[in-house]
Coordinates of C-alpha atoms and ligand atoms in Angstrom, one line a residue:
M1 CA 5.7 -7.4 20.5
I2 CA 4.1 -7.1 17.2
K3 CA 3.6 -10.0 14.7
I4 CA 3.3 -9.2 11.0
I5 CA 2.4 -11.9 8.9
T6 CA 3.9 -10.7 5.1
I7 CA 2.0 -12.0 2.0
I8 CA 3.7 -12.8 -0.9
G9 CA 3.3 -14.9 -3.9
A10 CA 4.6 -13.2 -7.3
R11 CA 8.0 -11.8 -8.6
P12 CA 7.6 -7.7 -7.9
Q13 CA 6.2 -9.3 -4.4
F14 CA 9.7 -10.7 -3.5
I15 CA 11.3 -7.8 -4.6
K16 CA 9.4 -5.3 -2.6
A17 CA 9.4 -7.9 0.4
S18 CA 13.2 -8.2 0.7
A19 CA 14.0 -4.6 1.4
L20 CA 11.0 -4.2 3.6
S21 CA 11.9 -8.2 5.5
R22 CA 15.8 -6.8 6.4
E23 CA 14.3 -3.5 7.8
I24 CA 11.2 -5.1 9.9
A25 CA 14.4 -7.5 10.7
K26 CA 16.4 -4.8 12.5
H27 CA 13.7 -3.6 14.9
N28 CA 13.6 -6.0 18.0
S29 CA 9.8 -5.2 18.6
I30 CA 8.5 -6.6 15.3
T31 CA 8.4 -10.5 14.5
E32 CA 7.8 -11.0 11.2
I33 CA 6.4 -14.7 9.9
I34 CA 6.3 -15.3 5.7
V35 CA 3.3 -16.7 3.5
H36 CA 4.1 -17.9 -0.1
T37 CA 0.8 -18.3 -1.9
G38 CA 2.9 -19.9 -4.7
Q39 CA 1.2 -17.9 -7.2
H40 CA 4.5 -17.1 -9.1
F41 CA 4.9 -19.3 -12.4
D42 CA 7.5 -21.2 -11.5
A43 CA 9.1 -22.4 -8.0
N44 CA 12.6 -22.4 -9.5
M45 CA 12.4 -18.5 -10.8
S46 CA 10.8 -18.1 -7.0
D47 CA 13.9 -20.0 -5.4
I48 CA 16.3 -18.1 -7.5
F49 CA 14.4 -14.8 -5.6
F50 CA 14.5 -15.7 -2.3
E51 CA 18.6 -16.8 -2.5
Q52 CA 19.3 -14.1 -4.3
M53 CA 17.9 -11.4 -2.3
E54 CA 18.2 -13.0 0.9
I55 CA 14.5 -12.9 1.7
P56 CA 13.9 -14.9 5.0
K57 CA 12.7 -18.1 4.0
P58 CA 8.9 -18.8 4.3
H59 CA 7.1 -20.1 7.0
Y60 CA 4.7 -21.0 5.1
N61 CA 4.3 -22.3 1.5
L62 CA 1.0 -22.9 0.0
D63 CA 1.2 -23.9 -3.3
I64 CA -1.4 -22.6 -5.1
N65 CA -0.4 -21.9 -8.8
G66 CA -1.7 -22.5 -12.2
L67 CA -5.7 -21.6 -11.7
G68 CA -7.8 -19.2 -13.0
H69 CA -8.7 -15.9 -11.0
G70 CA -11.7 -17.8 -9.1
A71 CA -10.1 -21.0 -8.3
M72 CA -6.2 -19.8 -7.4
T73 CA -8.5 -16.7 -4.9
G74 CA -10.6 -18.4 -3.5
Q75 CA -7.7 -21.3 -2.9
M76 CA -6.1 -18.5 -1.4
L77 CA -8.6 -16.7 0.9
Q78 CA -9.3 -20.1 2.8
K79 CA -5.5 -21.1 2.9
I80 CA -4.4 -17.6 4.5
E81 CA -7.4 -17.6 6.5
E82 CA -5.9 -21.3 8.1
V83 CA -2.8 -19.9 8.9
L84 CA -3.8 -16.4 10.5
I85 CA -6.2 -18.6 12.8
K86 CA -3.6 -20.1 14.0
E87 CA -1.0 -17.8 14.6
K88 CA -2.9 -14.9 15.3
P89 CA -0.8 -12.1 14.0
D90 CA -1.4 -8.0 14.9
W91 CA -1.1 -7.2 11.5
V92 CA -1.6 -8.4 7.5
L93 CA 1.0 -7.1 5.3
V94 CA 0.1 -7.5 1.6
Y95 CA 2.2 -5.8 -1.4
G96 CA 1.2 -4.2 -4.5
D97 CA -1.7 -5.7 -6.7
T98 CA -2.3 -9.4 -7.4
N99 CA -4.6 -11.8 -6.0
S100 CA -2.1 -13.2 -3.4
T101 CA -2.6 -9.6 -1.8
I102 CA -6.7 -9.4 -2.6
A103 CA -6.6 -13.0 -0.8
G104 CA -4.2 -11.4 2.1
A105 CA -6.3 -8.8 2.8
L106 CA -9.8 -10.5 2.9
A107 CA -9.0 -12.9 4.7
A108 CA -7.4 -10.8 7.4
K109 CA -10.5 -8.3 7.6
K110 CA -12.7 -10.8 8.3
L111 CA -11.0 -12.5 11.0
H112 CA -11.0 -8.8 12.2
I113 CA -7.1 -8.6 11.7
K114 CA -5.6 -5.0 10.4
V115 CA -4.5 -5.2 7.0
A116 CA -1.2 -2.6 6.1
H117 CA -1.1 -2.3 2.0
V118 CA 1.9 -1.7 0.9
E119 CA 1.9 0.4 -2.7
A120 CA -1.3 1.5 -1.9
G121 CA -3.6 4.3 -3.7
L122 CA -2.4 3.7 -7.3
R123 CA -4.3 3.8 -10.4
S124 CA -4.4 3.0 -13.9
F125 CA -8.4 3.3 -14.5
N126 CA -9.0 1.0 -16.0
M127 CA -11.4 -1.4 -14.8
D128 CA -10.5 -4.6 -17.2
M129 CA -6.7 -4.8 -15.7
P130 CA -7.3 -7.4 -13.0
E131 CA -4.5 -5.3 -11.3
E132 CA -7.0 -2.4 -10.6
V133 CA -10.0 -4.6 -9.1
N134 CA -7.2 -5.8 -6.7
R135 CA -5.9 -2.9 -5.6
I136 CA -9.1 -0.9 -5.6
L137 CA -10.5 -3.6 -2.9
T138 CA -7.6 -4.1 -1.5
D139 CA -7.1 -0.6 -0.4
R140 CA -10.2 0.1 0.7
I141 CA -10.7 -2.6 3.3
S142 CA -7.3 -1.9 4.3
D143 CA -6.0 0.2 8.1
V144 CA -3.2 1.2 6.7
L145 CA -2.0 2.8 3.4
F146 CA 1.6 3.0 2.3
C147 CA 1.2 5.1 -0.5
P148 CA 4.0 6.0 -2.6
T149 CA 3.9 9.0 -4.1
D150 CA 1.8 11.6 -3.9
T151 CA -0.2 11.1 -6.8
A152 CA -1.1 7.4 -5.3
I153 CA -2.1 10.2 -2.2
T154 CA -4.3 12.5 -4.2
N155 CA -5.8 9.4 -5.7
L156 CA -7.5 8.4 -2.6
K157 CA -8.5 11.6 -1.2
K158 CA -10.5 11.9 -4.7
E159 CA -12.1 8.6 -3.7
G160 CA -13.3 10.3 -0.3
Y161 CA -11.0 8.1 1.4
D162 CA -10.5 11.4 3.8
N163 CA -14.1 10.0 4.9
I164 CA -13.1 6.5 5.4
D165 CA -11.6 5.7 8.8
T166 CA -8.2 4.5 7.0
R167 CA -4.9 5.9 7.9
I168 CA -2.7 7.7 4.8
V169 CA 1.0 7.1 5.2
K170 CA 3.1 9.0 2.1
S171 CA 6.2 6.2 2.7
G172 CA 8.3 6.1 -0.5
D173 CA 8.4 3.8 -3.2
I174 CA 9.8 0.3 -1.5
M175 CA 10.8 -0.7 -5.3
Q176 CA 13.4 2.0 -5.2
D177 CA 15.0 0.8 -1.5
A178 CA 15.3 -2.5 -3.5
A179 CA 16.8 -0.8 -6.9
I180 CA 19.4 1.1 -4.3
F181 CA 20.9 -2.0 -2.3
Y182 CA 20.9 -4.1 -4.9
S183 CA 22.4 -1.3 -8.2
K184 CA 25.9 -2.8 -7.0
K185 CA 25.3 -6.4 -6.0
E186 CA 24.6 -7.2 -9.8
Q187 CA 25.5 -10.1 -12.0
K188 CA 26.1 -10.8 -15.4
P189 CA 23.2 -12.8 -17.2
N190 CA 24.5 -15.9 -19.0
I191 CA 24.6 -14.2 -22.5
E192 CA 26.1 -12.1 -24.5
I193 CA 25.8 -8.5 -23.7
P194 CA 26.0 -5.9 -26.4
K195 CA 27.6 -2.8 -26.3
E196 CA 24.2 -1.2 -27.0
F197 CA 21.2 -2.8 -26.3
I198 CA 17.3 -2.5 -24.8
L199 CA 16.0 -4.0 -22.5
A200 CA 12.5 -4.9 -22.7
T201 CA 9.7 -6.9 -21.2
I202 CA 6.0 -7.9 -22.5
H203 CA 3.4 -10.0 -19.9
R204 CA 0.3 -7.7 -19.4
A205 CA -2.5 -9.6 -20.3
E206 CA -3.5 -6.7 -22.3
N207 CA -1.1 -7.3 -24.1
T208 CA -0.4 -11.3 -24.3
D209 CA -4.1 -12.3 -24.5
D210 CA -4.8 -9.5 -28.2
P211 CA -3.3 -11.6 -30.4
K212 CA -3.0 -7.3 -33.1
R213 CA -1.8 -5.8 -29.9
L214 CA 0.9 -8.4 -29.4
G215 CA 1.9 -8.5 -33.2
D216 CA 2.1 -5.1 -33.6
I217 CA 4.7 -4.4 -30.3
L218 CA 6.3 -7.4 -31.4
D219 CA 6.7 -6.3 -35.6
A220 CA 7.8 -3.0 -34.0
L221 CA 10.3 -4.8 -31.7
N222 CA 11.7 -6.6 -34.5
G223 CA 12.1 -3.7 -36.7
I224 CA 14.0 -2.3 -34.4
A225 CA 16.2 -4.9 -33.3
K226 CA 17.7 -4.8 -36.5
Q227 CA 19.9 -1.8 -36.1
T228 CA 19.8 -2.3 -32.0
P229 CA 19.5 -5.6 -30.7
I230 CA 16.7 -6.3 -28.3
I231 CA 16.8 -8.3 -25.0
L232 CA 13.3 -9.6 -23.9
P233 CA 13.4 -11.9 -21.4
L234 CA 10.2 -13.6 -21.5
H235 CA 7.2 -14.1 -19.3
P236 CA 6.2 -18.3 -19.6
R237 CA 2.7 -17.2 -20.5
T238 CA 3.8 -14.7 -23.4
A239 CA 6.4 -17.4 -24.8
K240 CA 4.0 -19.7 -24.9
I241 CA 1.4 -17.7 -27.2
I242 CA 4.2 -16.3 -29.5
K243 CA 5.4 -20.3 -29.8
N244 CA 1.9 -21.2 -31.0
T245 CA 2.1 -18.5 -33.3
E246 CA 3.6 -16.9 -36.4
F247 CA 4.8 -13.3 -35.2
N248 CA 7.5 -11.8 -36.3
T249 CA 10.8 -12.7 -33.6
Q250 CA 13.6 -13.4 -35.7
N251 CA 15.6 -10.4 -34.6
L252 CA 15.2 -10.1 -31.0
T253 CA 17.3 -11.7 -28.7
I254 CA 14.5 -13.9 -26.4
I255 CA 15.9 -15.1 -23.1
E256 CA 14.0 -17.4 -20.5
P257 CA 13.3 -15.2 -17.3
V258 CA 16.1 -13.7 -15.3
G259 CA 16.9 -13.7 -11.2
Y260 CA 16.4 -9.8 -10.5
L261 CA 20.6 -9.2 -10.3
E262 CA 20.2 -10.1 -13.7
M263 CA 18.0 -7.5 -14.2
V264 CA 20.2 -5.0 -11.9
Y265 CA 23.2 -6.0 -14.4
M266 CA 21.1 -4.8 -17.9
L267 CA 19.4 -2.2 -16.6
N268 CA 22.5 -1.0 -15.7
K269 CA 23.7 -1.4 -18.8
C270 CA 20.9 -1.1 -21.3
K271 CA 20.0 2.0 -23.8
L272 CA 16.5 2.3 -23.4
V273 CA 13.5 0.0 -21.7
M274 CA 10.2 -1.4 -23.2
T275 CA 8.0 -3.1 -21.5
D276 CA 4.1 -3.2 -20.5
S277 CA 5.6 -4.1 -16.2
G278 CA 5.0 -1.9 -13.5
G279 CA 8.1 -2.1 -11.6
L280 CA 10.2 -2.3 -14.7
Q281 CA 9.1 1.1 -15.6
K282 CA 10.2 2.8 -12.2
E283 CA 13.6 0.7 -12.2
A284 CA 14.3 2.1 -15.7
F285 CA 13.3 5.8 -14.2
F286 CA 16.2 4.3 -10.8
F287 CA 19.0 3.4 -12.8
A288 CA 18.7 6.4 -15.9
K289 CA 17.3 4.8 -18.5
P290 CA 14.3 6.4 -21.1
C291 CA 11.6 3.9 -20.5
M292 CA 8.9 3.5 -23.5
T293 CA 5.8 1.8 -21.6
M294 CA 3.4 -0.1 -24.3
R295 CA 0.6 0.5 -22.2
D296 CA -2.4 2.7 -22.8
E297 CA -1.9 3.8 -19.2
T298 CA 0.1 3.7 -16.6
E299 CA 0.1 4.0 -12.4
W300 CA 3.2 6.0 -12.5
I301 CA 2.2 9.4 -14.5
E302 CA 4.6 10.9 -12.4
L303 CA 7.2 9.7 -15.2
I304 CA 5.7 10.7 -17.6
E305 CA 5.5 14.1 -16.9
N306 CA 8.3 14.3 -15.6
N307 CA 8.9 12.9 -19.7
F308 CA 11.1 10.1 -18.2
N309 CA 8.6 7.6 -19.9
V310 CA 6.2 7.8 -22.6
L311 CA 3.2 6.0 -23.2
V312 CA 3.8 4.0 -26.9
G313 CA 0.7 2.1 -26.2
A314 CA 0.9 -1.1 -28.3
N315 CA 1.3 1.4 -31.7
K316 CA 3.8 0.2 -33.9
S317 CA 4.8 3.4 -35.8
K318 CA 4.4 5.5 -32.3
I319 CA 6.5 2.4 -30.5
I320 CA 9.1 3.5 -33.5
N321 CA 8.7 7.3 -33.7
T322 CA 9.4 7.6 -30.2
Y323 CA 12.0 5.1 -30.6
Y324 CA 13.9 7.0 -33.0
N325 CA 12.5 10.8 -32.4
H326 CA 11.6 11.4 -28.9
N327 CA 13.8 13.6 -26.9
F328 CA 13.3 11.8 -22.8
N329 CA 14.7 14.0 -19.9
N330 CA 17.3 12.7 -18.7
E331 CA 17.7 14.9 -15.7
Y332 CA 16.9 11.9 -13.1
N333 CA 18.1 13.5 -10.3
V334 CA 14.5 14.4 -8.8
D335 CA 12.7 12.5 -5.7
L336 CA 9.6 11.2 -7.6
Y337 CA 9.5 8.1 -4.7
G338 CA 11.3 8.5 -2.1
N339 CA 15.0 8.0 -2.5
G340 CA 15.3 4.8 -0.7
I341 CA 13.1 5.9 2.5
A342 CA 10.0 3.4 2.6
A343 CA 11.1 0.5 4.2
K344 CA 12.4 3.0 7.2
N345 CA 8.8 4.9 7.3
I346 CA 6.8 1.4 6.6
A347 CA 8.7 -0.6 9.7
N348 CA 8.4 2.8 12.0
N349 CA 4.8 3.3 11.2
L350 CA 3.6 -0.3 11.7
Ligands
UDP401 N1 12.5 -9.1 -13.6 C1 13.3 -10.2 -13.2 N2 13.4 -11.1 -14.2 C2 12.6 -11.1 -15.2 C3 11.9 -9.6 -15.6 C4 11.5 -9.2 -14.6 O1 13.6 -10.1 -12.0 O2 13.2 -11.4 -16.4 C5 11.7 -8.2 -12.4 C6 11.8 -6.4 -12.9 O3 13.0 -6.2 -12.8 C7 10.5 -6.2 -11.7 C8 9.3 -7.1 -11.6 O4 10.7 -8.5 -11.6 O5 12.0 -5.8 -10.9 C9 8.8 -6.9 -12.9 O6 7.6 -7.7 -12.1 P1 6.7 -7.6 -13.0 O7 7.1 -7.4 -14.5 O8 6.4 -9.5 -13.4 O9 5.5 -7.4 -12.4 P2 4.6 -5.8 -12.5 O10 6.5 -4.6 -11.9 O11 4.5 -5.3 -13.5 O12 4.0 -6.1 -11.0

């Protein structure tokens, strides 16, 4: 029997874990214990994700949230270590690039427990992003690196991973497994949905913490929304900043964050996606919608190279020009992310 401890804490990790836990449950030889660090911004929303996606109830809820990076990561390290000493798992499974990811990997490695990193090898090459620091350090101390794309593998090779004692597996992208599984289970959000609309999200620190960038993005979106409605499920971090300042948002349909099945509904119906989220860039592609990414770089460069996505930064005129004039590739029938085979690949490998 193989015992795995899965560490999750943030929204995208719930979505990824939902797909992989379902697959792991099919293997009689694996037991999975879920540890929820509590990192997610809203306990209610976190519960909605677990209910909607039927993720097994976490065995441990560490309830660590609302802290700065140091205190949050430090407390997670301490509490995860206690769980690992008690449970003695064979593997610790971590996802993506959050503080929960690095804390889980580090706690395990120091106890000589093997670490598997799902979504390994991604790079934005922007070391100012906390996510970039987390993912580079997690990769380096992992025993198995489950890479979603060829680009991720190339990144690792360029960093010398051929000479490091680590197993690199091209697994495909676990978010595509989730998107395929939930695409038919959509739920209409509790608002009026126009016939034609743009779906937008803004939450990356590089945008929310820079008033010039945030102001330019909101100006551009607010202008476009005069003609085409823009629905913006707003992350509380961004909502708090907008509330205390005088940004132009009067034409935007700003709503509270929604559950994943409501996102799936809007992804199915929208005309285009504008986002600074990592996951949503791929979901736009999974749901065959063009995407404009309001960042200066992305980890998902195959979407840019194939013209499914355009990097528009926080540049007002570029956002407007791209929206009105860019001809996006609409041949979505290419396999960039494995087409839903990631969970199988990962579970079999473990
Ligand atoms: N998402 C959601 N509800 C929302 C906004 C986003 O379920 O109100 C989903 C979205 O569809 C995607 C994931 O959350 O699957 C992305 O999470 P986020 O943008 O927080 O993180 P990132 O992908 O940038 O790490």
